Coordinates of C-alpha atoms and ligand atoms in Angstrom, one line a residue:
Chain A
X1 CA 88.0 32.2 99.8
X2 CA 90.6 34.0 97.7
X3 CA 91.2 37.1 95.6
X4 CA 91.2 37.0 91.8
X5 CA 93.0 39.6 89.8
X6 CA 92.3 40.0 86.0
X7 CA 95.6 41.1 84.5
X8 CA 94.9 43.1 81.4
X9 CA 97.5 43.1 78.6
X10 CA 98.0 45.3 75.5
X11 CA 99.4 43.4 72.6
X12 CA 100.8 40.7 75.0
X13 CA 102.4 43.1 77.4
X14 CA 101.2 44.1 80.8
X15 CA 101.0 47.8 81.6
X16 CA 102.0 49.6 84.8
X17 CA 98.3 49.9 85.7
X18 CA 98.1 46.1 85.6
X19 CA 100.9 45.8 88.1
X20 CA 99.3 48.4 90.3
X21 CA 96.1 46.4 90.3
X22 CA 98.1 43.2 91.2
X23 CA 99.8 45.0 94.1
X24 CA 96.4 46.3 95.2
X25 CA 94.8 42.8 95.0
X26 CA 97.8 41.3 96.9
X27 CA 97.1 43.8 99.7
X28 CA 93.5 42.7 99.9
X29 CA 94.5 39.1 100.0
X30 CA 96.9 40.0 102.9
X31 CA 94.1 41.8 104.7
X32 CA 92.2 38.5 104.6
X33 CA 95.1 36.0 105.0
X34 CA 94.3 34.4 101.7
X35 CA 96.0 33.8 98.4
X36 CA 96.0 35.8 95.2
X37 CA 95.2 34.2 91.9
X38 CA 95.9 36.1 88.7
X39 CA 94.1 35.4 85.4
X40 CA 95.5 36.4 82.1
X41 CA 93.7 36.0 78.8
X42 CA 95.2 36.3 75.4
X43 CA 98.6 35.8 73.9
X44 CA 101.0 36.5 76.7
X45 CA 104.5 35.0 76.9
X46 CA 105.5 32.9 79.9
X47 CA 108.3 35.4 80.7
X48 CA 105.7 38.2 80.8
X49 CA 103.4 36.0 83.0
X50 CA 106.2 35.2 85.4
X51 CA 106.6 38.9 86.1
X52 CA 103.2 38.9 87.8
X53 CA 104.7 36.8 90.6
X54 CA 107.0 39.8 91.4
X55 CA 103.9 41.7 92.5
X56 CA 102.5 39.1 94.7
X57 CA 100.4 36.7 92.6
X58 CA 100.6 33.1 94.1
X59 CA 99.2 31.4 91.0
X60 CA 98.6 32.5 87.4
X61 CA 95.8 31.1 85.3
X62 CA 96.7 31.4 81.7
X63 CA 93.9 31.4 79.1
X64 CA 95.5 31.1 75.7
X65 CA 92.5 29.9 73.7
X66 CA 92.8 31.4 70.2
X67 CA 89.2 32.4 70.2
X68 CA 89.9 34.6 73.2
X69 CA 93.0 36.3 71.8
X70 CA 91.4 39.7 71.4
X71 CA 89.3 41.4 74.1
X72 CA 85.5 40.8 73.8
X73 CA 84.0 42.0 77.1
X74 CA 81.1 39.5 77.0
X75 CA 83.4 36.5 76.5
X76 CA 86.1 37.7 78.9
X77 CA 83.4 38.3 81.6
X78 CA 82.3 34.7 81.3
X79 CA 85.8 33.3 81.6
X80 CA 86.7 35.5 84.6
X81 CA 83.4 34.8 86.4
X82 CA 84.0 31.1 85.8
X83 CA 87.5 31.3 87.1
X84 CA 86.3 33.1 90.2
X85 CA 83.8 30.3 90.9
X86 CA 86.3 27.6 90.3
X87 CA 88.9 29.2 92.5
X88 CA 86.4 30.1 95.2
X89 CA 87.4 33.8 94.8
X90 CA 84.9 36.2 96.4
X91 CA 86.8 39.4 95.5
X92 CA 87.6 40.1 91.9
X93 CA 90.0 43.0 91.1
X94 CA 90.7 44.6 87.8
X95 CA 91.9 47.9 86.4
X96 CA 89.4 50.7 85.7
X97 CA 90.8 51.0 82.2
X98 CA 88.6 51.5 79.1
X99 CA 88.3 47.7 78.7
X100 CA 88.0 47.2 82.5
X101 CA 85.0 49.5 82.5
X102 CA 83.2 47.3 79.9
X103 CA 84.1 44.2 81.8
X104 CA 83.7 44.8 85.5
X105 CA 79.9 45.4 85.4
X106 CA 79.3 42.2 83.5
X107 CA 81.4 40.2 85.9
X108 CA 79.5 41.8 88.8
X109 CA 76.2 40.8 87.4
X110 CA 77.3 37.2 86.8
X111 CA 78.6 36.9 90.3
X112 CA 75.7 38.8 91.9
X113 CA 78.5 41.0 93.3
X114 CA 78.5 44.6 94.5
X115 CA 80.8 46.6 92.2
X116 CA 83.1 49.4 93.4
X117 CA 84.2 51.1 90.1
X118 CA 86.7 53.9 90.2
X119 CA 88.3 52.7 93.5
X120 CA 91.2 54.8 94.8
X121 CA 92.1 53.0 98.0
X122 CA 92.1 49.7 99.8
X123 CA 88.9 48.5 101.3
X124 CA 88.2 49.2 104.9
X125 CA 87.1 45.9 106.4
X126 CA 86.8 47.1 110.0
X127 CA 83.9 45.3 111.8
X128 CA 83.4 42.8 109.0
X129 CA 82.3 45.5 106.6
X130 CA 83.8 46.1 103.2
X131 CA 83.9 49.8 102.3
X132 CA 85.8 51.2 99.3
X133 CA 86.6 54.8 98.5
X134 CA 85.8 55.7 94.9
X135 CA 85.7 58.8 92.8
X136 CA 82.3 60.5 92.4
X137 CA 81.0 63.7 90.8
X138 CA 83.6 63.6 88.1
X139 CA 86.5 63.9 90.4
X140 CA 84.9 66.7 92.5
X141 CA 84.4 64.3 95.4
X142 CA 84.8 60.8 96.7
X143 CA 82.1 58.3 97.9
X144 CA 82.6 55.6 100.5
X145 CA 80.7 52.6 99.1
X146 CA 79.9 49.6 101.2
X147 CA 79.6 46.4 99.2
X148 CA 77.0 44.3 101.0
X149 CA 77.1 41.2 98.9
X150 CA 79.2 38.1 99.5
X151 CA 81.0 38.5 96.3
X152 CA 82.7 41.8 95.4
X153 CA 84.2 43.3 92.3
X154 CA 86.6 46.3 92.4
X155 CA 87.9 48.3 89.5
X156 CA 91.0 50.3 90.5
X157 CA 91.8 53.7 88.9
X158 CA 95.2 53.8 87.3
X159 CA 97.9 55.8 89.3
X160 CA 96.0 55.5 92.5
X161 CA 97.9 52.6 94.1
X162 CA 101.6 52.2 94.1
X163 CA 103.3 49.2 92.6
X164 CA 104.8 47.0 95.4
X165 CA 107.5 44.5 94.5
X166 CA 107.6 41.2 96.3
X167 CA 110.1 38.5 96.2
X168 CA 107.8 35.6 95.2
X169 CA 107.4 33.4 92.3
X170 CA 104.1 32.2 90.9
X171 CA 103.3 29.0 89.2
X172 CA 101.6 29.2 85.9
X173 CA 98.6 26.9 85.1
X174 CA 96.7 26.6 81.9
X175 CA 93.1 27.4 82.3
X176 CA 90.8 26.4 79.5
X177 CA 87.2 27.5 79.1
X178 CA 85.0 27.7 76.2
X179 CA 82.7 30.6 76.9
X180 CA 79.1 30.7 75.6
X181 CA 78.3 30.9 71.9
X182 CA 76.3 34.1 72.5
X183 CA 79.5 35.7 73.9
X184 CA 81.1 35.9 70.5
X185 CA 78.7 38.0 68.5
X186 CA 81.0 41.0 68.3
X187 CA 83.7 40.9 65.6
X188 CA 86.8 43.0 65.9
X189 CA 87.6 44.6 62.6
X190 CA 90.5 46.7 63.5
X191 CA 92.7 47.7 66.4
X192 CA 94.8 50.8 66.1
X193 CA 97.2 51.6 68.9
X194 CA 99.9 54.1 68.5
X195 CA 103.1 52.8 70.1
X196 CA 105.1 55.9 69.9
X197 CA 102.7 58.0 72.1
X198 CA 102.2 57.7 75.8
X199 CA 98.6 56.7 76.6
X200 CA 96.8 59.4 78.5
X201 CA 94.9 57.5 81.2
X202 CA 97.9 55.7 82.5
X203 CA 100.5 58.5 82.0
X204 CA 102.8 59.5 84.9
X205 CA 103.2 63.0 83.4
X206 CA 100.6 64.9 81.3
X207 CA 101.2 68.1 79.3
X208 CA 98.0 69.8 78.5
X209 CA 97.2 72.7 76.3
X210 CA 94.2 75.1 76.2
X211 CA 92.7 77.8 74.0
X212 CA 95.5 80.1 75.1
X213 CA 97.7 78.3 72.5
X214 CA 95.6 80.0 69.8
X215 CA 95.6 77.2 67.2
X216 CA 96.7 73.7 66.3
X217 CA 99.8 75.0 64.5
X218 CA 101.2 75.9 67.9
X219 CA 101.2 72.4 69.3
X220 CA 104.7 71.7 68.2
X221 CA 106.2 73.1 71.4
X222 CA 103.7 71.2 73.5
X223 CA 104.6 68.0 71.8
X224 CA 108.3 68.7 72.2
X225 CA 107.9 69.3 75.9
X226 CA 105.8 66.2 76.3
X227 CA 108.3 64.1 74.3
X228 CA 111.2 65.3 76.5
X229 CA 109.3 64.4 79.7
X230 CA 107.9 61.1 78.4
X231 CA 104.5 62.6 78.9
X232 CA 101.1 62.1 77.4
X233 CA 99.3 65.0 75.6
X234 CA 95.9 66.4 76.8
X235 CA 93.8 69.4 76.1
X236 CA 90.8 71.4 77.3
X237 CA 87.3 70.8 75.8
X238 CA 87.2 73.8 73.4
X239 CA 90.5 72.7 71.9
X240 CA 89.0 69.3 70.9
X241 CA 85.7 70.9 70.0
X242 CA 87.5 73.2 67.6
X243 CA 89.2 70.2 66.1
X244 CA 92.7 71.4 67.1
X245 CA 93.3 68.1 68.9
X246 CA 91.5 64.7 68.9
X247 CA 88.6 64.1 71.4
X248 CA 90.6 61.4 72.9
X249 CA 92.9 64.0 74.4
X250 CA 90.1 66.1 76.0
X251 CA 90.3 65.9 79.8
X252 CA 87.8 67.1 82.4
X253 CA 84.3 66.4 83.6
X254 CA 83.1 65.4 80.2
X255 CA 86.4 64.0 79.0
X256 CA 89.0 61.7 80.4
X257 CA 89.7 62.0 84.1
X258 CA 93.4 61.7 84.8
X259 CA 95.5 61.5 88.0
X260 CA 99.1 61.6 86.9
X261 CA 102.1 62.5 89.2
X262 CA 102.5 65.7 87.2
X263 CA 100.0 67.7 85.2
X264 CA 101.3 70.7 83.3
X265 CA 98.5 73.1 82.1
X266 CA 99.5 75.6 79.4
X267 CA 97.0 78.4 78.4
X268 CA 94.1 76.8 80.2
X269 CA 91.9 79.0 82.4
X270 CA 90.9 76.3 84.9
X271 CA 87.1 76.2 84.5
X272 CA 85.4 74.0 87.1
X273 CA 84.6 71.3 84.5
X274 CA 88.3 71.1 83.5
X275 CA 89.5 70.9 87.1
X276 CA 87.1 68.1 87.8
X277 CA 89.0 65.8 85.6
X278 CA 92.5 66.8 86.6
X279 CA 92.4 67.9 90.3
X280 CA 93.5 64.5 91.6
X281 CA 96.9 64.9 89.9
X282 CA 99.6 64.8 92.5
X283 CA 101.4 67.9 91.3
X284 CA 100.0 70.7 89.1
X285 CA 102.0 73.2 87.2
X286 CA 100.1 76.1 85.5
X287 CA 101.5 78.4 82.8
X288 CA 99.1 81.2 82.0
X289 CA 99.6 84.9 81.1
X290 CA 96.7 86.0 83.3
X291 CA 97.7 86.0 87.0
X292 CA 93.9 85.9 87.9
X293 CA 93.4 82.6 86.0
X294 CA 91.4 80.4 88.4
X295 CA 93.8 77.5 87.7
X296 CA 96.5 79.1 89.9
X297 CA 94.2 78.6 92.9
X298 CA 94.6 74.8 92.6
X299 CA 98.2 74.7 91.3
X300 CA 101.3 73.8 93.2
X301 CA 103.7 75.7 90.9
X302 CA 102.8 78.5 88.6
X303 CA 104.4 80.7 86.0
X304 CA 102.6 83.9 85.0
X305 CA 103.7 84.6 81.5
X306 CA 103.2 84.2 77.8
X307 CA 103.2 80.5 76.8
X308 CA 105.0 81.3 73.5
X309 CA 107.9 82.6 75.5
X310 CA 107.8 80.4 78.6
X311 CA 107.4 77.0 76.9
X312 CA 110.4 77.3 74.7
X313 CA 112.4 78.3 77.7
X314 CA 111.0 75.4 79.7
X315 CA 112.0 73.1 76.9
X316 CA 115.5 74.4 77.0
X317 CA 115.7 74.0 80.8
X318 CA 114.4 70.4 80.7
X319 CA 117.0 69.7 78.0
X320 CA 119.7 71.1 80.2
X321 CA 118.5 69.1 83.2
X322 CA 118.5 66.0 81.1
X323 CA 122.0 66.6 79.8
X324 CA 123.3 67.1 83.4
X325 CA 121.4 64.1 84.9
Chain B
X1 CA 64.3 50.9 63.9
X2 CA 63.3 51.1 67.6
X3 CA 65.9 52.8 69.8
X4 CA 65.9 53.2 73.5
X5 CA 68.0 55.9 75.1
X6 CA 68.7 55.7 78.9
X7 CA 68.8 59.2 80.4
X8 CA 69.9 60.4 83.8
X9 CA 69.2 63.6 85.6
X10 CA 72.5 65.0 87.0
X11 CA 73.8 68.2 88.7
X12 CA 74.8 70.9 86.2
X13 CA 78.5 70.7 85.4
X14 CA 79.2 74.1 87.1
X15 CA 77.9 72.8 90.4
X16 CA 80.2 73.1 93.4
X17 CA 79.7 69.7 95.1
X18 CA 79.0 69.9 98.8
X19 CA 77.4 67.5 101.3
X20 CA 75.0 67.7 104.3
X21 CA 74.0 65.5 107.2
X22 CA 77.5 64.8 108.3
X23 CA 78.7 64.2 104.8
X24 CA 76.2 61.5 104.1
X25 CA 74.0 63.3 101.6
X26 CA 74.6 65.3 98.5
X27 CA 73.5 68.8 99.1
X28 CA 71.0 69.6 96.3
X29 CA 70.3 73.0 97.7
X30 CA 70.4 75.5 94.8
X31 CA 71.7 72.8 92.4
X32 CA 70.3 72.9 89.0
X33 CA 69.8 69.4 87.4
X34 CA 70.4 68.7 83.7
X35 CA 70.2 65.9 81.2
X36 CA 73.5 64.1 81.5
X37 CA 75.8 65.5 78.8
X38 CA 76.8 62.1 77.4
X39 CA 73.1 61.1 77.2
X40 CA 72.5 64.2 75.0
X41 CA 75.0 62.6 72.6
X42 CA 73.2 59.3 72.7
X43 CA 69.9 61.0 72.1
X44 CA 71.2 63.1 69.2
X45 CA 72.6 60.0 67.5
X46 CA 69.3 58.1 68.0
X47 CA 67.4 61.0 66.4
X48 CA 69.8 61.1 63.5
X49 CA 69.5 57.3 62.9
X50 CA 65.7 57.5 62.9
X51 CA 65.5 60.7 60.9
X52 CA 62.7 61.1 58.4
X53 CA 60.3 58.6 60.1
X54 CA 62.8 55.8 60.0
X55 CA 61.8 54.5 63.5
X56 CA 61.2 55.7 67.0
X57 CA 63.3 57.0 69.9
X58 CA 62.1 56.2 73.4
X59 CA 63.8 57.6 76.4
X60 CA 63.8 55.9 79.8
X61 CA 64.7 57.3 83.2
X62 CA 64.7 55.6 86.6
X63 CA 63.8 58.5 88.8
X64 CA 61.3 60.3 91.0
X65 CA 58.8 62.8 89.7
X66 CA 61.4 65.6 90.1
X67 CA 63.3 64.3 87.0
X68 CA 60.3 65.1 84.7
X69 CA 61.7 68.4 83.4
X70 CA 64.8 66.6 82.2
X71 CA 62.6 63.9 80.5
X72 CA 60.6 66.7 78.9
X73 CA 63.8 68.2 77.6
X74 CA 64.7 65.0 75.9
X75 CA 61.2 65.0 74.3
X76 CA 61.7 68.5 73.2
X77 CA 65.0 67.6 71.6
X78 CA 63.2 65.0 69.6
X79 CA 62.5 61.7 71.4
X80 CA 59.2 60.1 70.4
X81 CA 58.0 59.1 73.8
X82 CA 59.3 58.6 77.3
X83 CA 59.1 56.2 80.2
X84 CA 59.8 57.0 83.8
X85 CA 60.4 54.1 86.3
X86 CA 59.1 55.7 89.5
X87 CA 61.9 55.0 91.9
X88 CA 65.1 56.5 93.4
X89 CA 68.0 55.3 91.3
X90 CA 69.7 53.5 94.2
X91 CA 72.8 52.5 92.2
X92 CA 73.8 51.5 88.6
X93 CA 72.7 47.9 89.3
X94 CA 69.3 48.9 90.4
X95 CA 68.9 51.2 87.3
X96 CA 70.2 48.5 84.9
X97 CA 67.8 46.0 86.4
X98 CA 64.8 48.2 85.9
X99 CA 65.8 49.1 82.4
X100 CA 66.4 45.5 81.5
X101 CA 63.0 44.5 82.8
X102 CA 61.4 47.1 80.6
X103 CA 63.3 45.9 77.5
X104 CA 62.3 42.3 78.1
X105 CA 58.7 43.4 77.8
X106 CA 59.4 45.9 75.1
X107 CA 62.2 44.8 72.8
X108 CA 64.4 47.4 71.0
X109 CA 66.9 47.2 68.1
X110 CA 69.4 49.4 69.7
X111 CA 69.9 50.5 73.3
X112 CA 72.0 53.6 74.0
X113 CA 73.3 55.0 77.2
X114 CA 75.8 57.8 77.9
X115 CA 79.4 56.7 78.5
X116 CA 78.9 57.6 82.1
X117 CA 76.7 59.7 84.4
X118 CA 78.6 62.8 85.6
X119 CA 77.5 62.2 89.2
X120 CA 78.4 58.6 89.9
X121 CA 80.6 58.0 86.8
X122 CA 80.3 54.3 86.8
X123 CA 80.1 53.5 83.1
X124 CA 78.2 50.6 84.4
X125 CA 74.6 50.7 83.2
X126 CA 75.3 49.8 79.6
X127 CA 77.3 46.7 80.4
X128 CA 74.9 45.6 83.1
X129 CA 71.9 45.9 80.9
X130 CA 73.8 43.9 78.2
X131 CA 74.7 41.2 80.7
X132 CA 71.1 41.0 82.1
X133 CA 69.8 40.5 78.5
X134 CA 72.7 38.5 77.2
X135 CA 73.4 41.1 74.6
X136 CA 76.7 42.5 73.4
X137 CA 77.7 45.8 75.0
X138 CA 80.3 48.3 74.3
X139 CA 80.9 50.7 77.1
X140 CA 82.6 53.7 75.6
X141 CA 82.1 54.4 71.9
X142 CA 83.3 57.3 69.7
X143 CA 81.4 56.4 66.5
X144 CA 78.3 54.4 65.7
X145 CA 77.0 53.5 62.2
X146 CA 74.2 51.0 61.2
X147 CA 74.1 49.0 58.1
X148 CA 71.3 46.6 57.7
X149 CA 71.1 44.5 60.9
X150 CA 74.7 45.2 61.8
X151 CA 76.2 48.0 63.8
X152 CA 79.8 49.2 63.5
X153 CA 81.2 51.0 66.5
X154 CA 84.5 52.6 67.3
X155 CA 85.6 52.0 70.8
X156 CA 88.1 54.0 72.8
X157 CA 91.2 52.1 74.1
X158 CA 94.3 53.4 75.7
X159 CA 96.4 55.2 73.1
X160 CA 94.1 54.2 70.2
X161 CA 90.8 52.8 69.0
X162 CA 89.2 49.5 68.1
X163 CA 86.5 49.0 65.5
X164 CA 83.9 46.3 66.0
X165 CA 81.0 45.0 64.0
X166 CA 78.1 43.5 65.9
X167 CA 74.7 42.2 64.9
X168 CA 71.8 44.2 66.4
X169 CA 70.5 44.4 69.1
X170 CA 73.3 45.8 71.2
X171 CA 73.8 48.1 74.2
X172 CA 76.3 51.0 73.7
X173 CA 77.5 53.9 75.9
X174 CA 78.2 57.0 73.8
X175 CA 81.0 59.5 74.2
X176 CA 82.1 62.5 72.3
X177 CA 82.4 62.0 68.6
X178 CA 79.2 59.9 68.2
X179 CA 77.0 63.0 67.5
X180 CA 76.7 66.7 68.3
X181 CA 74.2 67.4 71.0
X182 CA 71.0 68.9 69.7
X183 CA 69.3 72.0 71.1
X184 CA 65.5 71.9 71.3
X185 CA 63.7 74.3 68.9
X186 CA 60.4 76.1 69.6
X187 CA 58.3 73.4 67.9
X188 CA 60.1 70.7 69.9
X189 CA 59.4 72.5 73.1
X190 CA 55.7 72.9 72.3
X191 CA 55.3 69.3 71.2
X192 CA 57.1 67.9 74.2
X193 CA 54.2 68.9 76.4
X194 CA 51.9 66.5 74.6
X195 CA 54.2 63.6 73.8
X196 CA 53.5 60.5 75.9
X197 CA 55.4 60.1 79.2
X198 CA 54.4 56.8 80.8
X199 CA 55.2 56.2 84.4
X200 CA 55.7 52.6 85.5
X201 CA 56.4 51.2 89.0
X202 CA 59.7 49.5 89.7
X203 CA 60.2 45.8 90.2
X204 CA 61.7 44.7 93.5
X205 CA 65.3 43.8 93.3
X206 CA 68.0 43.2 95.9
X207 CA 70.9 45.6 95.8
X208 CA 74.6 45.1 96.7
X209 CA 76.0 48.5 97.4
X210 CA 75.3 51.4 99.7
X211 CA 77.0 54.8 99.8
X212 CA 78.0 55.4 103.4
X213 CA 79.5 58.9 103.2
X214 CA 81.3 61.4 101.0
X215 CA 84.5 63.2 101.1
X216 CA 85.8 66.3 99.2
X217 CA 89.4 66.4 98.0
X218 CA 91.9 68.0 100.4
X219 CA 92.6 71.6 99.4
X220 CA 96.0 72.3 98.0
X221 CA 98.5 74.6 99.6
X222 CA 99.4 78.0 98.2
X223 CA 100.8 78.1 94.7
X224 CA 104.5 78.7 94.4
X225 CA 105.0 81.3 91.7
X226 CA 108.2 81.2 89.6
X227 CA 109.4 84.1 87.5
X228 CA 108.7 83.6 83.8
X229 CA 112.4 83.9 82.9
X230 CA 113.5 81.3 85.4
X231 CA 112.2 78.0 84.0
X232 CA 115.3 76.3 85.3
X233 CA 114.1 77.0 88.8
X234 CA 110.8 75.2 87.9
X235 CA 112.6 72.2 86.6
X236 CA 114.7 72.2 89.8
X237 CA 111.7 72.3 92.0
X238 CA 109.9 69.5 90.1
X239 CA 113.0 67.4 90.5
X240 CA 114.2 68.3 94.0
X241 CA 111.1 69.3 95.9
X242 CA 108.1 67.6 94.2
X243 CA 110.2 64.6 92.9
X244 CA 108.0 64.1 89.9
X245 CA 110.7 64.3 87.2
Ligands
FAD1 C1 78.5 70.9 80.0 C2 79.9 71.3 79.9 C3 81.0 70.4 80.1 C4 82.3 70.8 80.0 N1 83.3 69.9 80.2 C5 84.6 70.3 80.1 C6 85.6 69.4 80.2 O1 85.4 68.2 80.4 N2 86.9 69.8 80.0 C7 87.2 71.1 79.8 O2 88.4 71.4 79.7 N3 86.2 72.0 79.7 C8 84.9 71.6 79.8 N4 83.9 72.6 79.6 C9 84.3 73.9 79.2 C10 84.8 74.8 80.3 O3 83.7 75.4 80.9 C11 85.7 75.9 79.8 O4 85.0 76.6 78.8 C12 87.0 75.4 79.2 O5 87.6 74.5 80.1 C13 87.9 76.5 78.8 O6 89.0 76.0 78.1 P1 90.4 76.8 78.1 O7 90.8 77.0 79.5 O8 91.3 76.1 77.2 O9 90.0 78.2 77.4 P2 89.8 79.6 78.0 O10 88.8 79.6 79.1 O11 89.5 80.5 76.8 O12 91.2 80.0 78.6 C14 92.3 80.2 77.9 C15 93.4 80.6 78.9 O13 94.6 80.8 78.2 C16 95.2 82.0 78.8 N5 96.1 82.5 77.7 C17 95.7 83.2 76.6 N6 96.8 83.4 75.8 C18 97.9 83.0 76.5 C19 99.3 82.9 76.2 N7 99.8 83.5 75.1 N8 100.1 82.4 77.1 C20 99.6 81.8 78.3 N9 98.3 81.8 78.6 C21 97.4 82.3 77.7 C22 94.1 82.9 79.2 O14 94.6 83.8 80.2 C23 93.1 81.9 79.7 O15 93.2 81.7 81.1 C24 82.6 72.2 79.7 C25 81.6 73.1 79.6 C26 80.2 72.7 79.7 C27 79.2 73.7 79.6
AMP2 N1 68.6 56.8 86.7 C1 68.9 56.5 85.4 N2 67.8 56.2 84.6 C2 68.1 55.9 83.3 N3 69.3 55.8 82.8 C3 70.4 56.0 83.6 C4 70.2 56.4 85.0 N4 71.4 56.5 85.5 C5 72.3 56.3 84.5 N5 71.7 56.0 83.4 C6 72.3 55.7 82.1 O1 73.5 55.0 82.2 C7 74.6 55.7 81.8 C8 75.9 55.4 82.6 O2 75.6 55.7 83.9 P1 76.6 55.2 85.0 O3 76.8 53.8 84.9 O4 76.0 55.7 86.3 O5 77.9 56.0 84.8 C9 74.1 57.2 81.8 O6 74.8 57.9 80.8 C10 72.7 57.0 81.4 O7 72.5 56.8 80.0

């Protein structure tokens, strides 16, 4: 037996969430005294691949087949399931990213494996069981799920497991597979990825704006603050419903769920549906002019005040801090 | 064009989630159940695509009789007919298996699900149905258009989007942007009562996961309030105390 980790890349580079998943998979391998095999698919340089060893991979299978350069979940699932079979891996780990969510269920079906999606901590294997804690009810609760099958697939939520560096090196092997013809029906026409913005689901810091900001013309200061902190932008649902910001920034129960280290909410009341998607943030800062705003009840730090006065002052304070750091 | 929309019956978004029986069961006491918000989007898009008699929209739910009000709501919004697989939806795999069995016997051109159910949030059913039927699946889409026998979808990726063209049939999970949810009108509500709702029995299938118990997040401590004119203090606390910047 062994553990297989699928290491997702974006344009040939691994993201922090990938390293988190490798560290997590390493810990599972350690729990079972077994080795960790990583599989990378696409156009990833050897230098980049070698970095996986730093997080505990013993071996790296590199699939560089041109047909598989871009992500097609159906084809990638075939490749990963085949690698799992060939390596005798009974646990497959991947990141619960947008792509991971389209991939993990297909792998689970192929391997007849129980799937723990949205995992937030290491499996509890006491007494020969395999129980994983996962988010449920849109972040309002957690469920402990027991995987009862021989094979298991786990999709780990970004920012829920810390990257652990190890002093190991991994050997890279080419792994070639064809995939089935029916796997390649989907054609990618276009990939648009903004490189200047921090991606919301993986961000360490998120700066979020609500209806209290009055209109899209007032987002300049929100963007400036986010830029200074290296943060991703987010918003409440009415903000994206009004077209002030794109839907991809809407967080909450019916938007993206985030769990950054720091979530700064500006002019957001803190409705239950909004809190569902952000309450697992480690530290929450709320800026709201209404001291009765429900958001203050779940905040760590709060400023009661008008965003149009507080945010520019906060920007100045962050600049000062940066200059002195 | 024959479209199948998978619908789930979930607690209303305002529900405060609590558990009973030593945290092993979701407390449904006083909870109102609704059509999953993402499934409303799928349904709305299906109705748009078949508008003016250009096909049919069937909704399917794996659930016990208690889900029928939600199924009737989907009919009132504009689905042509409905199927209920008479079983407790044990997990996404169980649901996907039942749905895939139904599709094998009754093929569709397009199968839509919501991006995720707001109770168990797996985003799993679409991909599992796709895998079971060896069909392409796209799990989180923001846009869907059909031209001839091809479908063009826009998929969400971190920090961007991806556009794919795929020959029908496919399975896709819809998110915001695909369509605006529709509100049933009086005529819809009246006609929903007489639209066909077929109940079928589930097929036996082995399952691979069990929910053992639940937990609610630990409550946060008291908020520390900082005077509005002392933003430097906030920055200081975030750096020194919280260590997040
Ligand atoms: C089915 C369903 C699903 C939903 N899903 C989501 C979801 O996923 N995400 C989500 O966010 N919402 C969701 N909602 C909506 C949710 O119920 C709230 O309506 C929404 O979160 C409110 O957004 P808001 O806080 O930006 O606006 P408001 O509630 O209008 O709050 C604005 C806040 O700004 C403050 N304010 C005003 N002016 C200033 C100022 N000058 N300076 C500082 N503060 C100011 C006000 O005191 C107020 O607290 C959902 C609703 C439903 C019915
Ligand atoms: N019991 C069910 N019956 C029919 N469809 C379902 C059921 N549960 C979930 N689905 C569909 O699958 C989607 C994703 O659910 P999930 O994989 O649980 O996040 C939902 O948006 C529904 O479209």
